[in-house]
Each structure stands twice: as C-alpha cells, then as structure tokens.
XYZ file of C-alpha atoms in Angstrom:
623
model
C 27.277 -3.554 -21.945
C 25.690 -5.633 -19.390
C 23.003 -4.461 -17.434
C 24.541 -4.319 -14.048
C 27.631 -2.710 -15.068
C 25.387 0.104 -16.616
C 23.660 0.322 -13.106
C 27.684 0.828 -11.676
C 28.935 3.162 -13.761
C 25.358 5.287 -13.485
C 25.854 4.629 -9.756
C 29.457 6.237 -9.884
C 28.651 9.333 -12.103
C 25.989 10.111 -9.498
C 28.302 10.168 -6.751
C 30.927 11.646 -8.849
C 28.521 14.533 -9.491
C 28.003 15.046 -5.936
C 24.256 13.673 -5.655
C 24.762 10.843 -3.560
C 24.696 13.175 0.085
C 25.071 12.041 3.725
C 21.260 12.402 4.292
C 20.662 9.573 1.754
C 23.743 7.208 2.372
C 22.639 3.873 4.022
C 24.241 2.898 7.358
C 25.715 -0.467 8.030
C 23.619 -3.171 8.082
C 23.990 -5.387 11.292
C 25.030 -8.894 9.746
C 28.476 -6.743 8.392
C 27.738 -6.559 5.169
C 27.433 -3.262 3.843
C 24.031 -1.412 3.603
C 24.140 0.025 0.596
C 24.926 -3.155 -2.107
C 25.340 -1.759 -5.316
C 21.921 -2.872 -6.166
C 20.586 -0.692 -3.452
C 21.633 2.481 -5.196
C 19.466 5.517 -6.062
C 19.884 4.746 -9.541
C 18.276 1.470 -8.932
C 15.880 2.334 -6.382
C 13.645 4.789 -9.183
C 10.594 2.937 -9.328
C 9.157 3.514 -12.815
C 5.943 1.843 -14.804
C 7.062 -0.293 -17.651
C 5.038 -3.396 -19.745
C 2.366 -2.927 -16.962
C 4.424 -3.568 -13.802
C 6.364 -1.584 -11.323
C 10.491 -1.757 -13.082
C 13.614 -0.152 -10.728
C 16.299 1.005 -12.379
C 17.858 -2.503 -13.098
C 14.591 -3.534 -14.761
C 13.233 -5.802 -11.891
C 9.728 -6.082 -11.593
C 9.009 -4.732 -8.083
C 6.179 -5.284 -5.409
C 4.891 -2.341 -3.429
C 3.837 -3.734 0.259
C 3.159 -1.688 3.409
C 0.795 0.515 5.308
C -0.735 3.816 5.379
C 0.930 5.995 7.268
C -0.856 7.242 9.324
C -4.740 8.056 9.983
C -3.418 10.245 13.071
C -3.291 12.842 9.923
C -6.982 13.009 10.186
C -6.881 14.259 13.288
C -6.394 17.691 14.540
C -3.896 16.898 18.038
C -0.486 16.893 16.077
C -1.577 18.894 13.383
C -2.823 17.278 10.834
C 0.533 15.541 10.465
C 1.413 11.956 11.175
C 3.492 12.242 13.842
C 4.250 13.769 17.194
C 7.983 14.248 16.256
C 10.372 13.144 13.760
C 11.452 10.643 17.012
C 8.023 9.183 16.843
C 8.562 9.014 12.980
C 11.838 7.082 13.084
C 10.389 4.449 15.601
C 7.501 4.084 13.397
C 9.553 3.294 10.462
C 11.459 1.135 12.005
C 8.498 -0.756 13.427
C 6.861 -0.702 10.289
C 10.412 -2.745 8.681
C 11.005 -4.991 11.587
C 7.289 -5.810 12.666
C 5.141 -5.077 9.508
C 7.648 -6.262 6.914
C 6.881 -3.398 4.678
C 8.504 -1.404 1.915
C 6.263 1.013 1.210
C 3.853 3.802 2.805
C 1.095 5.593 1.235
C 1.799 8.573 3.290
C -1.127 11.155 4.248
C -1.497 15.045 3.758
C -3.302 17.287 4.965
C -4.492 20.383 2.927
C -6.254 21.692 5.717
C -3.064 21.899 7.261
C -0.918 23.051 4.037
C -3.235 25.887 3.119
C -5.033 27.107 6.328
C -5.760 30.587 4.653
C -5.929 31.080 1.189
C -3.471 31.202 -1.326
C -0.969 30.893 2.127
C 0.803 27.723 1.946
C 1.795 26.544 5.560
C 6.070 25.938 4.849
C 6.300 25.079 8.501
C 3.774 22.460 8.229
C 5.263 21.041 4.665
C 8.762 21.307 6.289
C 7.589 19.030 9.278
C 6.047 16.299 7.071
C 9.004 16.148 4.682
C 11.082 15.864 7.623
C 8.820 12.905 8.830
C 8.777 11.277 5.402
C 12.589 11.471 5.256
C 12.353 9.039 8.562
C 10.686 6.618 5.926
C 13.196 6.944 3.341
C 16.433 6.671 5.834
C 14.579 3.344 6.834
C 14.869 2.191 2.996
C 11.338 2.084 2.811
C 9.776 3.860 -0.384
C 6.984 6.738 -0.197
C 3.687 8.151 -2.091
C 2.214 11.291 -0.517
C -1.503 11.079 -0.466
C -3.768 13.871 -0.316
C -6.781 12.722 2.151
C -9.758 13.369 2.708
C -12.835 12.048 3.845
C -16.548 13.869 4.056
C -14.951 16.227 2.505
C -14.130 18.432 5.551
C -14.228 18.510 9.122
C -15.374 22.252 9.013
C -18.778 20.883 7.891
C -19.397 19.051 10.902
C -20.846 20.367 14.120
C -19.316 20.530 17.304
C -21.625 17.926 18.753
C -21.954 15.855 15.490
C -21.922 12.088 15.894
C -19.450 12.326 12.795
C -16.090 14.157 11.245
C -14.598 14.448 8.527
C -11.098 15.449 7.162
C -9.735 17.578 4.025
C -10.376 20.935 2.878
C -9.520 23.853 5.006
C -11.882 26.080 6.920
C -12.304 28.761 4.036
C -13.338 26.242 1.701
C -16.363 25.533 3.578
C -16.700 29.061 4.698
C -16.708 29.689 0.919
C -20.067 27.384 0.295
C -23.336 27.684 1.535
C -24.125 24.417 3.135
C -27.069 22.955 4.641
C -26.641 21.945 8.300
C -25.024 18.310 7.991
C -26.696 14.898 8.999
C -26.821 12.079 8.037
C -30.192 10.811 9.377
C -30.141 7.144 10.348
C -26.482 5.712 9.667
C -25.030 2.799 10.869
C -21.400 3.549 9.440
C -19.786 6.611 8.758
C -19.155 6.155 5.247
C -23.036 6.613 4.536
C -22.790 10.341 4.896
C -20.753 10.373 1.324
C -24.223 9.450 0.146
C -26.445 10.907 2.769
C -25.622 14.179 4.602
C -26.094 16.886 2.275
C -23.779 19.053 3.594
C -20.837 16.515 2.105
C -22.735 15.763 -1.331
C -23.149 19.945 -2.171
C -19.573 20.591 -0.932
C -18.197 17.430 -2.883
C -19.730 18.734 -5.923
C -18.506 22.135 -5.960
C -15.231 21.380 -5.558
C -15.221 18.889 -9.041
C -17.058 21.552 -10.482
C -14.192 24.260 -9.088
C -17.205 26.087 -7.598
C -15.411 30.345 -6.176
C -12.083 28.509 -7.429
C -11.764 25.690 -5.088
C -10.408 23.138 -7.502
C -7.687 25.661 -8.727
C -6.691 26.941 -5.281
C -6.027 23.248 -4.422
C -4.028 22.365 -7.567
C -1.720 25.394 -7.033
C -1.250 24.457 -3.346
C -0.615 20.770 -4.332
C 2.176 21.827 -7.067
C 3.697 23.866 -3.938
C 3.642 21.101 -2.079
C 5.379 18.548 -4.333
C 7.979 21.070 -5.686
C 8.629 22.230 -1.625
C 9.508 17.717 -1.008
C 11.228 17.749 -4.338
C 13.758 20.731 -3.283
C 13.869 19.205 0.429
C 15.204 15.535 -0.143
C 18.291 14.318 -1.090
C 18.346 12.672 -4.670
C 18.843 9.438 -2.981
C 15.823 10.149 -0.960
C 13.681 11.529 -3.797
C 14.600 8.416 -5.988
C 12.390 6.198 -3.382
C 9.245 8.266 -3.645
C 7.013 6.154 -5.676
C 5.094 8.580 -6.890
C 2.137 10.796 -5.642
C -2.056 10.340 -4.883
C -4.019 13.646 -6.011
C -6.527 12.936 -4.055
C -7.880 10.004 -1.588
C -11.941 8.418 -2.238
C -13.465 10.512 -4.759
C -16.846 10.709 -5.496
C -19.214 12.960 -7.486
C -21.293 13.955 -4.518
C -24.427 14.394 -6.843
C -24.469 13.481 -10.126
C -26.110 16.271 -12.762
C -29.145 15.624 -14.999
C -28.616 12.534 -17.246
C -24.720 12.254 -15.752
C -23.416 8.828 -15.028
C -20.634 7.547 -12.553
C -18.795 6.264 -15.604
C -19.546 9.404 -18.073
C -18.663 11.315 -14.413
C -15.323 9.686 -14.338
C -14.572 10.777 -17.798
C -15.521 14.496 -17.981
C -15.101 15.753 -14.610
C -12.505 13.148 -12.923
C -10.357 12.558 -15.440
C -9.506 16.142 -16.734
C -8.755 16.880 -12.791
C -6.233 14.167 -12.739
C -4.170 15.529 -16.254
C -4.090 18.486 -14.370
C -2.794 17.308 -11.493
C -0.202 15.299 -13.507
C 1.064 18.656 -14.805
C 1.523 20.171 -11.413
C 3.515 17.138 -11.424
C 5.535 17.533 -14.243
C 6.580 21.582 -13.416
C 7.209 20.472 -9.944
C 9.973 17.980 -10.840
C 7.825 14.905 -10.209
C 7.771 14.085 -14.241
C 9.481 10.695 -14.088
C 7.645 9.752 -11.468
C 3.795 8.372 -11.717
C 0.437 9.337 -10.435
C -1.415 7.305 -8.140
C -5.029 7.975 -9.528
C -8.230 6.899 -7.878
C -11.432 5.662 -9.994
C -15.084 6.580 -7.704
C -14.997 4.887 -4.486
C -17.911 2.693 -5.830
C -16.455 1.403 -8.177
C -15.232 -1.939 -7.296
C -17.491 -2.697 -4.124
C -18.604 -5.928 -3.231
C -22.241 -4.630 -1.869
C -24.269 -4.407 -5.579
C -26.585 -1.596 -4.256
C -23.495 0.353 -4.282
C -21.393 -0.687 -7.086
C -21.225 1.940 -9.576
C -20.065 1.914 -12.824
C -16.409 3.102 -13.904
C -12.877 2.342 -13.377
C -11.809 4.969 -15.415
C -12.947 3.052 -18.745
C -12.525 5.911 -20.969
C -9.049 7.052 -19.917
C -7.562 5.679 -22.752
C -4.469 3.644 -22.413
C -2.922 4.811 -19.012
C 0.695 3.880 -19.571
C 3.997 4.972 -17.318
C 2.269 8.434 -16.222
C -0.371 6.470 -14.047
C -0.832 4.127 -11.623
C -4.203 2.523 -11.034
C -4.914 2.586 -7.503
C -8.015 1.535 -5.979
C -8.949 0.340 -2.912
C -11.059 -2.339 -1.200
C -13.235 -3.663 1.500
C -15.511 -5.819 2.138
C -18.818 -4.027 3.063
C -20.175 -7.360 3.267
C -18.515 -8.358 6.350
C -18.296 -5.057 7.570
C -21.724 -4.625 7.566
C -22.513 -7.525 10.019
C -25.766 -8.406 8.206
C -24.479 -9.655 4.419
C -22.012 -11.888 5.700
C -22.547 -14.019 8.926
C -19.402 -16.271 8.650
C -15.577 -16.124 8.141
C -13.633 -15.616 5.189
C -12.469 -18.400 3.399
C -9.736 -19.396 0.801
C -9.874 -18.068 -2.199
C -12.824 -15.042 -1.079
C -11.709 -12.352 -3.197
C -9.918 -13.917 -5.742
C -12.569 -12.473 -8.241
C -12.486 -8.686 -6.973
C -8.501 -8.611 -6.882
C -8.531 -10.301 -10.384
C -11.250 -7.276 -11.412
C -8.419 -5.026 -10.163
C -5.290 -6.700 -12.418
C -7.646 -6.923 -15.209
C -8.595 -3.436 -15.459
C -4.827 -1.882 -14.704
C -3.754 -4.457 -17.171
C -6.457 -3.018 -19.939
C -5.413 0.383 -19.030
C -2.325 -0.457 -19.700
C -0.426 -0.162 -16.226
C -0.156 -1.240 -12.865
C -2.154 -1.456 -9.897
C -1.837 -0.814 -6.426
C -4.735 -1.858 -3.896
C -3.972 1.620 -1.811
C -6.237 0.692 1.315
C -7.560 -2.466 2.466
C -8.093 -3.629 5.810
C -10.896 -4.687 8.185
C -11.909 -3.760 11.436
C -10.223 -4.808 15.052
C -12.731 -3.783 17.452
C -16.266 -4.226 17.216
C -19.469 -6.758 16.679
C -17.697 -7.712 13.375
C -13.849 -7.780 14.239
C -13.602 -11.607 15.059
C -14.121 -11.738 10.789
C -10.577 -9.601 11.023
C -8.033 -13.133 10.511
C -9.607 -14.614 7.829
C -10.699 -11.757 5.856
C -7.240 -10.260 5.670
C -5.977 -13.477 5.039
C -7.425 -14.006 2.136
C -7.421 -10.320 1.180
C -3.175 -11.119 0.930
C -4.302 -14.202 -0.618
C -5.709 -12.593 -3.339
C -2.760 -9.928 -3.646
C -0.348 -12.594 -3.771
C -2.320 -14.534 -6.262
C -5.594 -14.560 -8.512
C -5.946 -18.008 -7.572
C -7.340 -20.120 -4.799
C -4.975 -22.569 -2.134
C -7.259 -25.098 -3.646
C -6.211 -24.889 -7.544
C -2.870 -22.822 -7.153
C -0.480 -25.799 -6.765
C -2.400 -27.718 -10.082
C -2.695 -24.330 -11.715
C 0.336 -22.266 -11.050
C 0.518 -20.321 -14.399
C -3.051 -18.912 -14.104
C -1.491 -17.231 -10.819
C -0.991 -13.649 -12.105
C 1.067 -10.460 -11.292
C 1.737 -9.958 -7.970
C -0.296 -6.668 -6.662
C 1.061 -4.005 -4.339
C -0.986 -2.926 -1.769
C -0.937 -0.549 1.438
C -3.256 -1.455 4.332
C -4.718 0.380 6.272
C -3.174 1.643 8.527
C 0.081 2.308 10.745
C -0.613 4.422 13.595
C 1.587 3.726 16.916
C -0.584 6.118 18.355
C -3.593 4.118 18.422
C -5.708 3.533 21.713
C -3.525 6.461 23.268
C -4.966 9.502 21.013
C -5.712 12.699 22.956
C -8.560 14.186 20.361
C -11.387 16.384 20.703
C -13.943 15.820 18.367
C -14.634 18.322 16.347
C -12.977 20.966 18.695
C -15.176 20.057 21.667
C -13.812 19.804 24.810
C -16.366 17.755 26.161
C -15.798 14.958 23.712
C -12.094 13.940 24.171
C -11.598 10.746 22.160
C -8.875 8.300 23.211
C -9.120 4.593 22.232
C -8.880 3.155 18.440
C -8.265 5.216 16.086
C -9.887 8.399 17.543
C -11.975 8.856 14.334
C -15.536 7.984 13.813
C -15.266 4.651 15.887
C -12.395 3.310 13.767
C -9.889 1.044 15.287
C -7.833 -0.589 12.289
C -4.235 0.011 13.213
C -1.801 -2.753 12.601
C 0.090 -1.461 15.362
C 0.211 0.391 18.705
C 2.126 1.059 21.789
C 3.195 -0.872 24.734
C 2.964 0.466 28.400
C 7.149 1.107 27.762
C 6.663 3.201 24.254
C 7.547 0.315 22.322
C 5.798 -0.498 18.855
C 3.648 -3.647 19.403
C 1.349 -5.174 16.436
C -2.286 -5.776 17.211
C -2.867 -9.010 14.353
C -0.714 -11.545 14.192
C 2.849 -11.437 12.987
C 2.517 -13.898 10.427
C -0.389 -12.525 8.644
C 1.462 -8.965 8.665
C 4.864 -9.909 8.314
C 4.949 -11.854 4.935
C 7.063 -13.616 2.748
C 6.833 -11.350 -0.651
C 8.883 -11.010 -4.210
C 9.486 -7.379 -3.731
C 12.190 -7.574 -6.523
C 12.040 -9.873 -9.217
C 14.715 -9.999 -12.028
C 12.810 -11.251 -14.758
C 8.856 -11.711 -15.190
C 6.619 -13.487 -11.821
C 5.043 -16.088 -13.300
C 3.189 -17.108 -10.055
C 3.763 -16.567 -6.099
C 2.032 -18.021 -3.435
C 2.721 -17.530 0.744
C 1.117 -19.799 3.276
C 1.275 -17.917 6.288
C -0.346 -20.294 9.005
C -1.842 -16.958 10.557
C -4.220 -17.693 13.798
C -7.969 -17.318 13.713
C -7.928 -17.612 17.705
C -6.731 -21.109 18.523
C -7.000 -22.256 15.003
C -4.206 -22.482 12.190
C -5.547 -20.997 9.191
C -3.387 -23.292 6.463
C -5.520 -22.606 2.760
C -2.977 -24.047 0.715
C -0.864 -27.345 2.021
C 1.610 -28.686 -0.201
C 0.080 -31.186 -2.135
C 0.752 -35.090 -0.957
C 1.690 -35.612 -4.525
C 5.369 -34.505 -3.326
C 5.520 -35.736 -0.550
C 9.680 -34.880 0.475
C 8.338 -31.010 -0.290
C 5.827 -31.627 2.470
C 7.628 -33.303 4.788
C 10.386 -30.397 4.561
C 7.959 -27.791 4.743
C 5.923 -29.627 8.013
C 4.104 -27.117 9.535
C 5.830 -24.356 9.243
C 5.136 -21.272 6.638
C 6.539 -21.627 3.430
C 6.333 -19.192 -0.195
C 6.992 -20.542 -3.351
C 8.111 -18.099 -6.425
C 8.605 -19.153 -9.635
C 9.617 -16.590 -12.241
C 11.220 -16.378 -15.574
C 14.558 -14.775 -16.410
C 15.664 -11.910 -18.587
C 19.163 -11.307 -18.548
C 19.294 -9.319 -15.601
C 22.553 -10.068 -13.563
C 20.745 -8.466 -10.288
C 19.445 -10.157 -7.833
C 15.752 -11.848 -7.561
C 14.564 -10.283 -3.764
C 11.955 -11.709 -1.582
C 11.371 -10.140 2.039
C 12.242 -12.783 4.914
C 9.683 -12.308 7.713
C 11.185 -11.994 10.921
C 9.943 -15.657 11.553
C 12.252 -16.841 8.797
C 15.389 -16.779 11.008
C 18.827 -16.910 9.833
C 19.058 -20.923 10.990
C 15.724 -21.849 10.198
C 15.396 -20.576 6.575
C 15.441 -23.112 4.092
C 15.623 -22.686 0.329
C 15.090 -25.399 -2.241
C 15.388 -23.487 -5.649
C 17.062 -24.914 -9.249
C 19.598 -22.612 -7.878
C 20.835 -24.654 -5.570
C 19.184 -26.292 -2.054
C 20.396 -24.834 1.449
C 19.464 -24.383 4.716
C 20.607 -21.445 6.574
C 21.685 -19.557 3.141
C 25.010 -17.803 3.844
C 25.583 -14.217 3.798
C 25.334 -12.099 0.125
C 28.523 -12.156 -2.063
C 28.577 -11.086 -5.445
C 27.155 -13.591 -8.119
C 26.142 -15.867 -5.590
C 22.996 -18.230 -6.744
C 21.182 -18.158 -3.027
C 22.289 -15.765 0.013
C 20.743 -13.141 2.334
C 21.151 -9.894 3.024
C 19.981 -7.023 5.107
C 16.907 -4.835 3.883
C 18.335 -1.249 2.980
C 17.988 1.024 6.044
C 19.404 -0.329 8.252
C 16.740 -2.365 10.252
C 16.940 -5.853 11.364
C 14.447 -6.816 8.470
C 16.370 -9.384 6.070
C 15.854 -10.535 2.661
C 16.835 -13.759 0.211
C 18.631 -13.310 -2.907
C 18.645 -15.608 -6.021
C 20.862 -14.780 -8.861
C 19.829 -15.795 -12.137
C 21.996 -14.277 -15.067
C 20.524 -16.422 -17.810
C 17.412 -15.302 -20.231
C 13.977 -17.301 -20.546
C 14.604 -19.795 -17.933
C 12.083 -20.907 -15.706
C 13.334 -20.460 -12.011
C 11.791 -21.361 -9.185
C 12.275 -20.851 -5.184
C 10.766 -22.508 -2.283
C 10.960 -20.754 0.963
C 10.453 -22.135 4.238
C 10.993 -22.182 7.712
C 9.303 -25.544 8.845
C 12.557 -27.871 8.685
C 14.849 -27.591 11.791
C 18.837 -28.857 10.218
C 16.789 -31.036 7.267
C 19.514 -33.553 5.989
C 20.812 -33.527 1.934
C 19.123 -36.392 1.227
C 15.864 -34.218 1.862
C 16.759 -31.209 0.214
C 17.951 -32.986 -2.644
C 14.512 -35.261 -2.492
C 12.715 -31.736 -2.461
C 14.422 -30.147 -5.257
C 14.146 -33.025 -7.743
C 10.071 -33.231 -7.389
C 9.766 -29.097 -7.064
C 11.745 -29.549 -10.550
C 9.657 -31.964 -11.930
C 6.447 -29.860 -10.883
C 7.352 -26.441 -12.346
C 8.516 -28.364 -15.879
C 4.697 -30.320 -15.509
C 2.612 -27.348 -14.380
C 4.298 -24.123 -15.373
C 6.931 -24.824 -17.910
C-alpha cells in the first residue's frame, strides 16, 4: 500500500474515532484552498526521530525553525508566563508565522510559578500556559516546553542586586543555606554561573537532590506534562515536538577528582532517564526529550570550553534529541573579536554540533542562538546571525558550497533567541524592588535580544531585518537533503551582505537570480508520494517566485493540486505565511530546486537556459 494512502486511511480512522476535535481543525487558508491538505493531518504532523533526523508521519525529513518563546517568562509581571493574555498569545503566533517565518517554539516554563509551595502544583498557572501554547498550535506552528532557568533562582538574589536570576521556587532556596550572592567584578551576567557562590552551592545541591529538591522537581514536571497531555486536543498534542527537562545546566562545583565529562555521565545523565520516565507515565512516550549537555560544552572562548557532550550516553536514538545551544562569547565579549562576522564563521562549531548528534545517534537542535541588539557590541548583530543561519543551513562556506555541494550536510533546526512582543515596553521590578522598575530590552540583566517588538499601534514589528529572519528553509523534505543553501542578501547597515553568488560558471542561473535572494535544495527521493516543503518568506511573493527545478521551470507557481510537480500552498494555521511544494513520487533520484525571487516575468527561453545548466551542475557536483 502506498505510503500516502496509509497516511489517508490513518487520517480517516482518527476522525472516525472522534479524535480529530474543533479545537484542532485548521481554518481556511486565504488563497481558497483548504487549510488542512491531507498532508497537514495529525497523523502526519507527529514529529518522531528516525536514521538521525527529525521524520513526520509520512516519513519526511523535517526542519525545526523558530524562536523562543518568550524570555518575558523570566520575569515576574505576568507571572512567570509568556504572555499577558491568550490575545497577546495569538498575535504573537501569528507574528511569529507571518514576520519570523517560523515553525517551531521552544516554549518556556516556569517552576517557580508551577510549584510555588511544595508538593502544590499551581493548575491555574499550568492551565494558563497550555492555553497560551494552544495559540501556537492553532497557528500550525509546532511546540517543546522548556523548563528555564538561569542562576538558578531569583530568590537568591538581593533586592538591590545588580543581577537576577530565574527557576526554582522560593522554598527551594529557603531550603539551602546560601552565602550572600555576588559576583565580584563581572562584566556579563553569565559569569555568576561560575562566580557568585550563592548560584554554584545551590546548583550543586539540586544535581545532588540535596532535602529532595531534584525529586520534588521531577514529580512536579511529570504533573506538568501529564496536566498539557490531558488539556490538548490530539491534533494539538501531535505538534508538540517533544519536551526540554531543563534549560543550561551546569555542575555548579565539581567534587574531588570529578570532571565535566565524568559529571555529565554520573550525575547528568541519570537525571535525564529519569526525566524521560516522567515522560513516558505522563503520555509523552512517543515523543522525544530535548536534552542539554553542560553549557560549556561547545563554547567558542577556550578558557571556558569544557569537556562533554554527553560522550558516554551511549547511542541516544529516537528517545533523545541533542540540543545544545550557541553563542559567540567572542563577539559578545567586545575584546576577542574586534570585527564582523564573515562567511563561513561557524561552519566548524555547527559541524561539531551534527557530528556529535550524528555519533549519538540522533538529531540535533541548536535550542538558543542569537546575539545582542543593543549595546557596545550590537553593530556585530547582521553578520554574526548571518552566518550563524549560514552554518544551520549548511556545514559549508558561500565560498566552496556551489563546487562542493555534497559535503553540505543535514540541515539543523534551531530556535533563536527570542520572541518577546513585549520587549522595550516591560513593566518589571527587579527583584521585587519598587525602586528599580525596568522597562526597555528585555527587562532582564541588560538583555535586549528580541526579534520582535511592538509598534506605537500594538502591532508586532521585527527589530533585524526581514530577510535574515524570514528565510527560505526545507522544513519538509520527502526523501534525504543532500545539501541546502539560502542567500538572504540581509543588510549590515547600508551594505548587502551576499556570501554566496551564483557562480559565473552558469551564467543564465545568475542572470535569473540578479540580485534578488535565492535557496537552492537538492535532495534525493524515497518513494514518498508527499510533498517536498520549503517555507516562502514573505519576500517571495506569489508573482515574483520563481522555481527552476527538474520538476519543471515556472514563475509564479500556481496554486497546490494533488500530484502536482511544483505549486504553493498556505502554511497550516491559517496565517498569510506560504510555502512551495515539489512532488517527487520516484525512489533514488536526485532532485533539485532553485528558489528565487530576483527575476520580474523572466521569459522561457531563460528558465529553460537555467534549468539545463542547474541540471548539468547537480549531475557534475552532487550526482
């Protein structure tokens, strides 16, 4: 039985059995067609881990891309949640689809918040963040909860302390017996993990479950996850990825003779199996955990790169994710790196990252990256996220990737950081002082990272450019990737960041593709009768979108029909956000797909030009 008419006929027992309810159906999407395709059914929309990749239900190989949602959880003036309101919610989502071009939040919790006394989980508080998350999932855009925290806890810090912190509850702390906190001479907050000895002693007792800490948390996070589980439709459930036990860990000290990497393995480690079985009795057993090596382990500073990775894991298969996350402490740090960015500048780390899920035998997902918008170091913000996409599109340079393609490598997910339309218009005190009311950035030890904000009418606005954020991605891919690459032609002020220009060696390719943006997927088939997706930026517009694929050559593809080679369609939810479709029902063909908006009407004799040397090309350099 084919593949897609298993998808149907799963697709119609579901709704036969009554599973498919109101709060999951997708509305209409605004081009007429309808939103839910059959593709776009729960029973496709499971994300699973399979051969070391992200696999929906019709066996796609899928691409996580989005945001965190939202720092504002670190925060005390909604409540450790979020959002204001589910309203705020919804035009965050929607925002996040239309502007951001994302499918996917990592989105934060709060156990402060969800056990404020304990062994009392807060329902009301777990009933208002499922209701928030269920704005995500009615916007088609796929979920993992995160537990955060940072410092450890803001109930360590002073009420005049020049930091916070965010995490465990009051009676955690209360529990301890901490020194008074500082952090002596620190230029960045982060130095207090290391520093302030208040965060290192409280750290370590909780990995070492010091008056039951560890255990109190576990229980509250199976609550938790069974409480979403029973709250969300099964078409919502089936687009939560999976779930994050816990956000940054670190040892806090390390005992006598104990290493990062032998720290990883007998105290991290066993806390993540048990968290995976607070999965499994919850009802979260087909779905993966999200697990975090130490924070230091894949920094780019080498006086505080640490050993680990979770090396001695074993073979992580389909129960775990490896998530990790990365900055550049380099740039941030205004003192190891005095220039820009430049093509190809973390090829090497994101390559560390696929090489390590791939020898762990899973995926990755880069679950924070970002950079910093305000600041002495902010004007380093274009280029390093640039080529921090760069490198999660590909493991290759601009330079080498059109001579090279094959050497490209899986396509990582990732989540920036972050999505918070409240930022520049928080209303926080600091630490529960009145007299220090924080209200620009990110209202959180100096931060300001948000992709977006709000305008003077309410409206979401982004704060980077649109074509860095809003990208050109293969977020389903019917078949195997066998390289990807997106020229965005973001800004660096006045200046056109272009790393990788179509070669002059096919020339009709660059003259179609001019200077406009342009992505270029090649992937090989597997039998699969759905649909290859790529997101369409909103700059891709319905007339402007060229595709020259061994599908077929168009500009301005028409609207989806079944079986059709090249088309477009609406993004599930309902948005405005679009995608391209390319239908490929053969097995262990080489396909390709050029995407690009830079040709205004291009005539046939172009196209055709186009298609016969992007042919010729892929059979040369990737075949």
């Amino acid at each position: 039985m084919a593949k897609k008419a298993r998808a149907r006929l799963l697709g119609v027992v579901v709704l036969l059995c009554g599973l498919l309810t109101a709060a999951g159906a997708q509305p209409a999407a605004a081009d007429g067609l309808p939103g839910s395709l059959w593709f776009d059914e729960p029973a496709a929309a499971t994300l699973t881990v399979a051969n070391g990749r992200f696999t929906d239900g019709l066996g796609r190989e899928v691409v996580l891309r989005g945001y965190n949602v939202s720092g504002e959880t670190k925060l005390e003036e909604n409540g450790g949640l979020p959002f204001a309101s589910v309203a705020d919610a919804r035009k965050s989502a929607t925002a996040l689809r239309a502007l951001g071009g994302g499918n996917t939040v990592r989105f934060l919790l709060s156990w402060a918040h969800a056990e404020p006394a304990r062994g009392q989980v807060d329902t009301a508080y777990l009933a208002a963040a499922t209701a928030q998350m269920q704005a995500f999932l009615a916007a088609g855009i796929r979920v993992f909860p995160d537990w955060h925290q940072d410092l450890h806890s803001r109930h360590l810090f002073d009420e005049d302390s020049w930091y916070t912190g965010d995490g465990a509850p009051q009676w955690v702390v209360e529990a301890g017996d901490y020194p008074k906190e500082s952090c002596g001479i620190c230029v960045l907050w982060g130095q207090n993990i290391t520093q302030n000895e208040a965060v290192k002693q409280a750290s370590y007792d909780f990995w070492h479950n010091a008056n039951g800490v560890q255990d109190a948390f576990l229980v509250t996070a199976g609550t938790t996850m069974r409480y979403i589980r029973e709250h969300l439709s099964t078409a919502e459930f089936a687009r939560v990825a999976g779930f994050d036990p816990y956000n940054e860990p670190y040892a806090g000290s390390y005992d006598s003779g104990q290493t990062s990497r032998t720290w990883e393995r007998d105290v991290l480690w066993p806390f993540y199996v048990k968290f995976r079985a607070r999965m499994d009795t919850a009802g979260w057993q087909a779905k993966p955990a999200f697990v975090e090596p130490n924070l230091f382990w894949n920094a780019n500073l080498d006086f505080q790169r640490q050993e680990g990775g979770l090396l001695d894991a074993g073979t992580l298969g389909s129960r775990y994710v490896f998530n990790t996350h990365f900055y550049d402490q380099k740039a941030i740090s205004g003192i190891f790196m005095w220039g820009k960015a430049e093509d190809g500048q973390y090829a090497g780390d994101f390559g560390t990252v696929r090489d390590r899920a791939a020898a762990a035998g899973t995926t990755a997902v880069v679950g924070e990256f970002g950079h910093p918008l305000a600041g002495t170091v902010a004007d380093k913000a274009p280029t390093v996220l640039k080529a921090m996409y760069q490198a999660l599109d590909s493991r290759l340079p601009g330079s080498s990737w059109w001579s090279k393609p094959a050497g490209s490598g899986r396509v990582l997910s990732g989540t920036q950081w972050q999505w918070d339309i409240y930022n520049d218009r928080h209303h926080e005190l600091m630490n529960g002082n009145p007299d220090k009311v924080l209200t620009t950035g990110d209202a959180w030890n100096d931060e300001d990272l948000s992709a977006v904000g709000l305008d003077d009418a309410g409206q979401p606005v982004l704060h980077q450019d649109a074509r860095l954020l809003d990208r050109l991605y293969p977020s389903a891919t019917a078949g195997t990737a066998v390289a990807f690459t997106f020229e965005d032609r973001s800004r660096d002020g006045s200046t056109t960041l272009t790393w990788n220009p179509v070669p002059t060696s096919l020339p009709k390719t660059a003259q179609l593709v001019g200077q406009g943006q342009y992505g270029l997927l090649l992937w090989r088939s597997d039998g699969t009768d759905a649909p290859t997706e790529l997101h369409l930026p909103a700059s891709f517009t319905a007339s402007a979108t060229t595709v020259v694929s061994d599908l077929g050559a168009t500009a301005a593809p028409p609207a989806y029909t079944e079986g059709a080679p090249v088309a477009v369609a609406a993004e599930p939810g309902g948005t405005a956000a679009r995608r391209l479709l390319l239908t490929a029902p053969d097995s262990g063909t080489l396909h390709y797909a050029l995407v690009t908006n830079g040709a205004s009407a291009p005539s046939a004799s172009l196209l055709s030009a186009a298609r016969d040397e992007l042919t010729a090309w892929a059979a040369a350099k990737a075949g």
